mmCIF file of C-alpha atoms and ligand atoms in Angstrom:
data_model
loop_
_atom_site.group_PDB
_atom_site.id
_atom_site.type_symbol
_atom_site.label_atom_id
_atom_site.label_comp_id
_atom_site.label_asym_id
_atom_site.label_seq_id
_atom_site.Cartn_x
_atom_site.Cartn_y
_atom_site.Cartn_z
ATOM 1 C CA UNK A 158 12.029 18.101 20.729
ATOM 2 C CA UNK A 159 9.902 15.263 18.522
ATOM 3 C CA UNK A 160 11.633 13.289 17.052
ATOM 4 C CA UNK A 161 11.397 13.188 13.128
ATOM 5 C CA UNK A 162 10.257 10.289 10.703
ATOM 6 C CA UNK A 163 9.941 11.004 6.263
ATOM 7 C CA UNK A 164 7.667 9.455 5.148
ATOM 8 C CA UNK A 165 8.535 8.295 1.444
ATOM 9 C CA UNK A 166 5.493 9.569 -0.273
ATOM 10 C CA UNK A 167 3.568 13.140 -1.459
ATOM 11 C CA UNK A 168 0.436 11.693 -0.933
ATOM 12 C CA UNK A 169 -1.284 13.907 1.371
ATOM 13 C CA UNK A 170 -3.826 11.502 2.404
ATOM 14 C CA UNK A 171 -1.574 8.866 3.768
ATOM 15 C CA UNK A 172 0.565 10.942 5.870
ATOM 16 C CA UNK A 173 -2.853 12.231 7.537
ATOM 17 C CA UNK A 174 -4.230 8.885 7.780
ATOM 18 C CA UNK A 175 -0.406 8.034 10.176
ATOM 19 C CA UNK A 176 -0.422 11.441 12.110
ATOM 20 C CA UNK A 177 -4.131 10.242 12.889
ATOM 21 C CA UNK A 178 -3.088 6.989 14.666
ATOM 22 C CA UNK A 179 0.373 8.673 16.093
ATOM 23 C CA UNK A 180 -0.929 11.450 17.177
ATOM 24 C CA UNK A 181 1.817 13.805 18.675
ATOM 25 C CA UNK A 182 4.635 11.697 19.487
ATOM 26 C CA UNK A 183 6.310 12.250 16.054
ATOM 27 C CA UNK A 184 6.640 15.529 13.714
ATOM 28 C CA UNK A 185 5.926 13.758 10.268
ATOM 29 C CA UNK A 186 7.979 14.813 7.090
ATOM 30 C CA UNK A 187 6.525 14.361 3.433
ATOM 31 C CA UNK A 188 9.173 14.055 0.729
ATOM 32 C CA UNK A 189 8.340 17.383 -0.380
ATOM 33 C CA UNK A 190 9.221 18.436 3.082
ATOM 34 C CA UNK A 191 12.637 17.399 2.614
ATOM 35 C CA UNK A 192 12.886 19.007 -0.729
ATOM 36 C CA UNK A 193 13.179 15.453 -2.291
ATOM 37 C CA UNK A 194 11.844 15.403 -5.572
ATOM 38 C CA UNK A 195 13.489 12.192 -7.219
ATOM 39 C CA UNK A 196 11.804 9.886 -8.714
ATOM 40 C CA UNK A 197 12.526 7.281 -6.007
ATOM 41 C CA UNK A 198 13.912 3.509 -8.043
ATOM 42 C CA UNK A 199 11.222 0.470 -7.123
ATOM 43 C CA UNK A 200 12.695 -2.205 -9.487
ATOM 44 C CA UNK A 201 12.683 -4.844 -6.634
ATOM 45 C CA UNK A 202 10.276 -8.388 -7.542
ATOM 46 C CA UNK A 203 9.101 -8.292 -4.208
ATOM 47 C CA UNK A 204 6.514 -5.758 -2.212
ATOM 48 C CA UNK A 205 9.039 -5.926 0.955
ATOM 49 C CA UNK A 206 12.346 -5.167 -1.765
ATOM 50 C CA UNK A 207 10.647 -1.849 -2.920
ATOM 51 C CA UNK A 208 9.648 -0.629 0.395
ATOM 52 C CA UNK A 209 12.947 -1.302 1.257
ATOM 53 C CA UNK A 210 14.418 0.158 -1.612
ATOM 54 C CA UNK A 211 12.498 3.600 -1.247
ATOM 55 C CA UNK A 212 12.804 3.690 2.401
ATOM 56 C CA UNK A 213 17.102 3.189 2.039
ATOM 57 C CA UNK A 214 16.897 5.432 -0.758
ATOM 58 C CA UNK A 215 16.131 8.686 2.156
ATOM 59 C CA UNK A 216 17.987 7.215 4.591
ATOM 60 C CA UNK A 217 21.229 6.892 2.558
ATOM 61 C CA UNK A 218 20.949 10.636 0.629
ATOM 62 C CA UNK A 219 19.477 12.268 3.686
ATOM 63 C CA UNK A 220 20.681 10.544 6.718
ATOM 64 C CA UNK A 221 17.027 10.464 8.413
ATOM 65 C CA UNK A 222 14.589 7.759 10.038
ATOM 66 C CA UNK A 223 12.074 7.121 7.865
ATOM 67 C CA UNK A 224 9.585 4.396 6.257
ATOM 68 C CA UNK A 225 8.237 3.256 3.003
ATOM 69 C CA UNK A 226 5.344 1.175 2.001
ATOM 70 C CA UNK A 227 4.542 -0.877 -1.506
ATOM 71 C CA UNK A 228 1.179 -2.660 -1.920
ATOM 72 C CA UNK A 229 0.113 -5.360 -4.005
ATOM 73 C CA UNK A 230 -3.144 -7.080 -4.929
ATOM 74 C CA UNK A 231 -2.232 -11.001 -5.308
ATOM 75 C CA UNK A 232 -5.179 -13.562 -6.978
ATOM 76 C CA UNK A 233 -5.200 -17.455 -5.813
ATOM 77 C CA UNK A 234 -5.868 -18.373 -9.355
ATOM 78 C CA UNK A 235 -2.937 -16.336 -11.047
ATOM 79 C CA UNK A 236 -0.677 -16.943 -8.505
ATOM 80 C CA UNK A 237 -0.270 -14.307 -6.939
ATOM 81 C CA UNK A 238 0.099 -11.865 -9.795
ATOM 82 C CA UNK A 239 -0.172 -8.971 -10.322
ATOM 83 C CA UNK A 240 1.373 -8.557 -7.044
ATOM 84 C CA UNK A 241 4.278 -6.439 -6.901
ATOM 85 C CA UNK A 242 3.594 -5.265 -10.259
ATOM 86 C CA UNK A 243 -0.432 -4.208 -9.589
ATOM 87 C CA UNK A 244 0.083 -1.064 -10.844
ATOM 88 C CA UNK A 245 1.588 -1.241 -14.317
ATOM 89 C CA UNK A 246 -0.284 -5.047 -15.164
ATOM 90 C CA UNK A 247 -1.910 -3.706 -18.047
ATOM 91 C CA UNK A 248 1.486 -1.724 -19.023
ATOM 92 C CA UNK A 249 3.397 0.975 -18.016
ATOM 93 C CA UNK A 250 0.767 3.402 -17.877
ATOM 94 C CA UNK A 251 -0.608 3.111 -14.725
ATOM 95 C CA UNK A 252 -4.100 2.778 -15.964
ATOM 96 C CA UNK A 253 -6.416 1.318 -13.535
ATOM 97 C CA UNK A 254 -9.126 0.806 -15.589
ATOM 98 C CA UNK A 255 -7.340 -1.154 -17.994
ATOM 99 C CA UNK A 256 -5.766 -3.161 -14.980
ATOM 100 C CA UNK A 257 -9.417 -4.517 -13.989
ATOM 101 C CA UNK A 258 -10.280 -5.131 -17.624
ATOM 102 C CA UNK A 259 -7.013 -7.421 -17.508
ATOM 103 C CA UNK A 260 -7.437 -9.037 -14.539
ATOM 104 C CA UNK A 261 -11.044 -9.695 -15.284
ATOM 105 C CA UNK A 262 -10.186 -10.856 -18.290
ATOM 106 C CA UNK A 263 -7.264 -13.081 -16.713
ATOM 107 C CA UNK A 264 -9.657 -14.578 -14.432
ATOM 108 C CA UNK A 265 -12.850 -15.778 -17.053
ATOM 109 C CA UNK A 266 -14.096 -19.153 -16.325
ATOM 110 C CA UNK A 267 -12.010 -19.224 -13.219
ATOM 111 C CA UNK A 268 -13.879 -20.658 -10.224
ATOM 112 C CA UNK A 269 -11.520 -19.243 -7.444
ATOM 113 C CA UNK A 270 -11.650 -15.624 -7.599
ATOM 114 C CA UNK A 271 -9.796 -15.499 -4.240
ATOM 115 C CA UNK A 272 -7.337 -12.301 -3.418
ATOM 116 C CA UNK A 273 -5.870 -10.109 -1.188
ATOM 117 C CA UNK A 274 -4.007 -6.965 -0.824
ATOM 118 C CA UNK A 275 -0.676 -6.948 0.521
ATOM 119 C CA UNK A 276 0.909 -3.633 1.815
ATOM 120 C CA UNK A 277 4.630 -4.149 3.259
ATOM 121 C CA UNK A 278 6.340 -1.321 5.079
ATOM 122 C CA UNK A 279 9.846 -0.838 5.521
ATOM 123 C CA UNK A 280 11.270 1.611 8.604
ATOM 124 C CA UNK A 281 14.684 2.618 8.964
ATOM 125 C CA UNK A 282 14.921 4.177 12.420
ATOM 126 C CA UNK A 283 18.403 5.047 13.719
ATOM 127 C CA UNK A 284 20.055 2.418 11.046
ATOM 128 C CA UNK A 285 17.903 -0.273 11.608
ATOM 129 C CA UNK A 286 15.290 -2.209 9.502
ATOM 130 C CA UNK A 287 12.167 -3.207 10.518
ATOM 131 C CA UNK A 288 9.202 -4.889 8.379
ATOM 132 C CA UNK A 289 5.683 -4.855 8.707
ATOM 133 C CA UNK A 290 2.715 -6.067 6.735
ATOM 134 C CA UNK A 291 -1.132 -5.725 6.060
ATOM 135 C CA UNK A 292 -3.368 -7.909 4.669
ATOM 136 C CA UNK A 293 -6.982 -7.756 3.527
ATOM 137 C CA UNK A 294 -8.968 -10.825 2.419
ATOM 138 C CA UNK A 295 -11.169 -10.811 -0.303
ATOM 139 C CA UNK A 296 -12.330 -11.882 -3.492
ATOM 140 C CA UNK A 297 -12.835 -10.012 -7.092
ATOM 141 C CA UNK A 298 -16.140 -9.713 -8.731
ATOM 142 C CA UNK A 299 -17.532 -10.164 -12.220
ATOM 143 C CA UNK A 300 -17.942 -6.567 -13.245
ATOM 144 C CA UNK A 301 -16.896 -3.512 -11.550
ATOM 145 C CA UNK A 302 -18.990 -1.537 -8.838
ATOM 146 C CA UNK A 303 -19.538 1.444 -7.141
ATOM 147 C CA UNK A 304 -17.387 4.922 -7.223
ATOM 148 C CA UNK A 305 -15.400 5.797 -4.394
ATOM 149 C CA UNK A 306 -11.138 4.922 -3.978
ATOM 150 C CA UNK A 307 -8.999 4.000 -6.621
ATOM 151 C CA UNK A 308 -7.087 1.075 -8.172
ATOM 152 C CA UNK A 309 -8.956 -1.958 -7.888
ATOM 153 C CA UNK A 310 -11.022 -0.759 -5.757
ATOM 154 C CA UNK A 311 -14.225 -1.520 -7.985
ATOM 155 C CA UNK A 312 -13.911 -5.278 -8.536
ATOM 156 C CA UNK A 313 -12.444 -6.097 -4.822
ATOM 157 C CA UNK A 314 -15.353 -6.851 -2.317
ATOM 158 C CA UNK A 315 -13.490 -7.491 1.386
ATOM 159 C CA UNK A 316 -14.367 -10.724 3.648
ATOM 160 C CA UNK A 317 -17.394 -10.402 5.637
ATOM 161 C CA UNK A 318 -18.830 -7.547 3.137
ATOM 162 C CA UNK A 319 -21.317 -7.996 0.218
ATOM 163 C CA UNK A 320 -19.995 -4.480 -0.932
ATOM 164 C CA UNK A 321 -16.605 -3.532 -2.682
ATOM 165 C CA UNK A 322 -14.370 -1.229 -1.719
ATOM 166 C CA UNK A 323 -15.539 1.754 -4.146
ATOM 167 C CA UNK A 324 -18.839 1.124 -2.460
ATOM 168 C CA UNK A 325 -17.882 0.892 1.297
ATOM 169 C CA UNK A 326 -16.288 4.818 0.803
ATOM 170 C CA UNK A 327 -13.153 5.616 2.493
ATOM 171 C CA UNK A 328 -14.443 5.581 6.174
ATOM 172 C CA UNK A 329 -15.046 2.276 6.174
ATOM 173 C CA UNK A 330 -12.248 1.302 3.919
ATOM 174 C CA UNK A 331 -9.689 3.435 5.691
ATOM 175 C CA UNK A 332 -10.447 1.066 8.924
ATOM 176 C CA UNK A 333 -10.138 -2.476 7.402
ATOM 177 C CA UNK A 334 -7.645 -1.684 4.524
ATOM 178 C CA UNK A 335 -4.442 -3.694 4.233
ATOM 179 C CA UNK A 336 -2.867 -0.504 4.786
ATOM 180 C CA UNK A 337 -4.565 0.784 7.525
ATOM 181 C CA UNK A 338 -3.472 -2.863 8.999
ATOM 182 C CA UNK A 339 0.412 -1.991 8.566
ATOM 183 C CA UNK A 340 0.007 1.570 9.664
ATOM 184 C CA UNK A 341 -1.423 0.217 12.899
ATOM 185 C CA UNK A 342 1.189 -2.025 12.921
ATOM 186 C CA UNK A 343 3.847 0.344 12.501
ATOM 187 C CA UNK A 344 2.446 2.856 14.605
ATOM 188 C CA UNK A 345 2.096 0.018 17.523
ATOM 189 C CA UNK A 346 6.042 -0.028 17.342
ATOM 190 C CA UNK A 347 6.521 3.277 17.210
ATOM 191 C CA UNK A 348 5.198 3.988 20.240
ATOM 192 C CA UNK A 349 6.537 1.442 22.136
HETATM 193 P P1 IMP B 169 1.113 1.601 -4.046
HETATM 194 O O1 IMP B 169 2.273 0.752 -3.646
HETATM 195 O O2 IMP B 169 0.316 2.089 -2.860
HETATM 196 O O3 IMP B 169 1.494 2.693 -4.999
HETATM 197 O O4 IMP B 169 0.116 0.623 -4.858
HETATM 198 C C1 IMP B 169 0.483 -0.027 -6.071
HETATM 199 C C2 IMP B 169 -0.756 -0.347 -6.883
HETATM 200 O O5 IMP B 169 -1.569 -1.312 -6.188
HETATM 201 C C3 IMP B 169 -1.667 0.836 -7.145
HETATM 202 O O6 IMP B 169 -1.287 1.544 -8.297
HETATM 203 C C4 IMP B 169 -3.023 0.160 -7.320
HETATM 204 O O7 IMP B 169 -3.166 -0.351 -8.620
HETATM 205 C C5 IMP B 169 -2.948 -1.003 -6.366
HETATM 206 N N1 IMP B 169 -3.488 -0.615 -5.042
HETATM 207 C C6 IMP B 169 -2.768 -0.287 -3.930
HETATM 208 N N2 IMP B 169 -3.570 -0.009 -2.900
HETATM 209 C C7 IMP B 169 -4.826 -0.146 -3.366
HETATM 210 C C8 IMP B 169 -6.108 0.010 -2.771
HETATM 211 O O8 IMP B 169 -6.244 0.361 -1.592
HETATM 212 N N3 IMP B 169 -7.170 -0.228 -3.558
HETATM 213 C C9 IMP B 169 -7.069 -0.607 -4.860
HETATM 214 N N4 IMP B 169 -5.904 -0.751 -5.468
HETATM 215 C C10 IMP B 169 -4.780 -0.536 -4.732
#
């Protein structure tokens, strides 16, 4: 029998984007799949704390292996920020357009316009923790381009690219991404 591994998220598109690189070697669980429909704490200050948090949140209420990820876009010039807290910088709505207004605004007059996005994963297989991490270089533009992905996708142009990520599409993002990095990453161990 396959072994089985929850993955702490609904998001259709990222357990596709795993079964992809694992192919067959593990049956994949959404939270749904486990009838968990919590809204999972992620109060840590770090990206690593809240993967961790979410991923010991399964394994303590339903006993099973499983693995969590957080992501973070960090700026040189602001140090580091917004980091863990990318997605509610403008507030607590989870507004991504007024996220790049702030950080554009954050970052006027500012020479280095330097960042990266972060993703940390956290698996819990039979008890045991294990941490692994993405990273995609970069730097944020003036004003916000193209249409494709979400977050800050508009304003983020990746190293060795003249376009951003809502330009490159999902293909090409979905093969340089930060997360894509950790899913490899993870998926590397996994089938070890
Ligand atoms: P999450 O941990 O994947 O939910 O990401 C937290 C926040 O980081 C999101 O709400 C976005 O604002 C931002 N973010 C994460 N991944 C990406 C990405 O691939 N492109 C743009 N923004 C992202």
């Amino acid at each position: 029998m396959k072994k089985k591994l929850v993955v702490a998220t609904n998001n259709a598109h990222k357990l596709e984007e795993i079964a992809a690189i694992l192919g067959d070697e593990m049956e994949l669980l959404s939270l749904k799949d486990i009838k968990c429909f919590a809204d999972i704490p992620e109060t840590a200050d770090t990206l690593e704390g809240n993967a961790r948090q979410k991923a010991m949140y399964i394994y303590e209420n339903y006993g099973m292996d499983c693995f969590a990820d957080d992501t973070g876009l960090e700026v040189d010039a602001l140090n580091g920020a917004p980091g863990v807290y990318s997605a509610r910088y403008a507030g607590d709505g989870h507004d991504s357009e007024a996220n790049m207004q702030k950080l554009l605004h954050e970052l006027e007059g500012k020479k280095n316009r330097k960042a990266q996005f972060r993703t940390a994963i956290c698996l819990i297989q039979e008890g045991k923790e294990y941490l692994f991490e993405g990273i995609v270089k970069g730097e944020i533009i003036q004003e916000k381009r193209g249409g494709a992905g979400f977050g800050y996708d508009p304003i983020f142009v990746p190293e060795g690219y003249e376009q951003t990520f809502a330009e490159l599409g999902n293909d090409v993002k979905n093969t340089i991404s930060h997360r894509a990095r950790a899913v490899e990453k993870l998926c590397l161990f996994l089938k070890k």
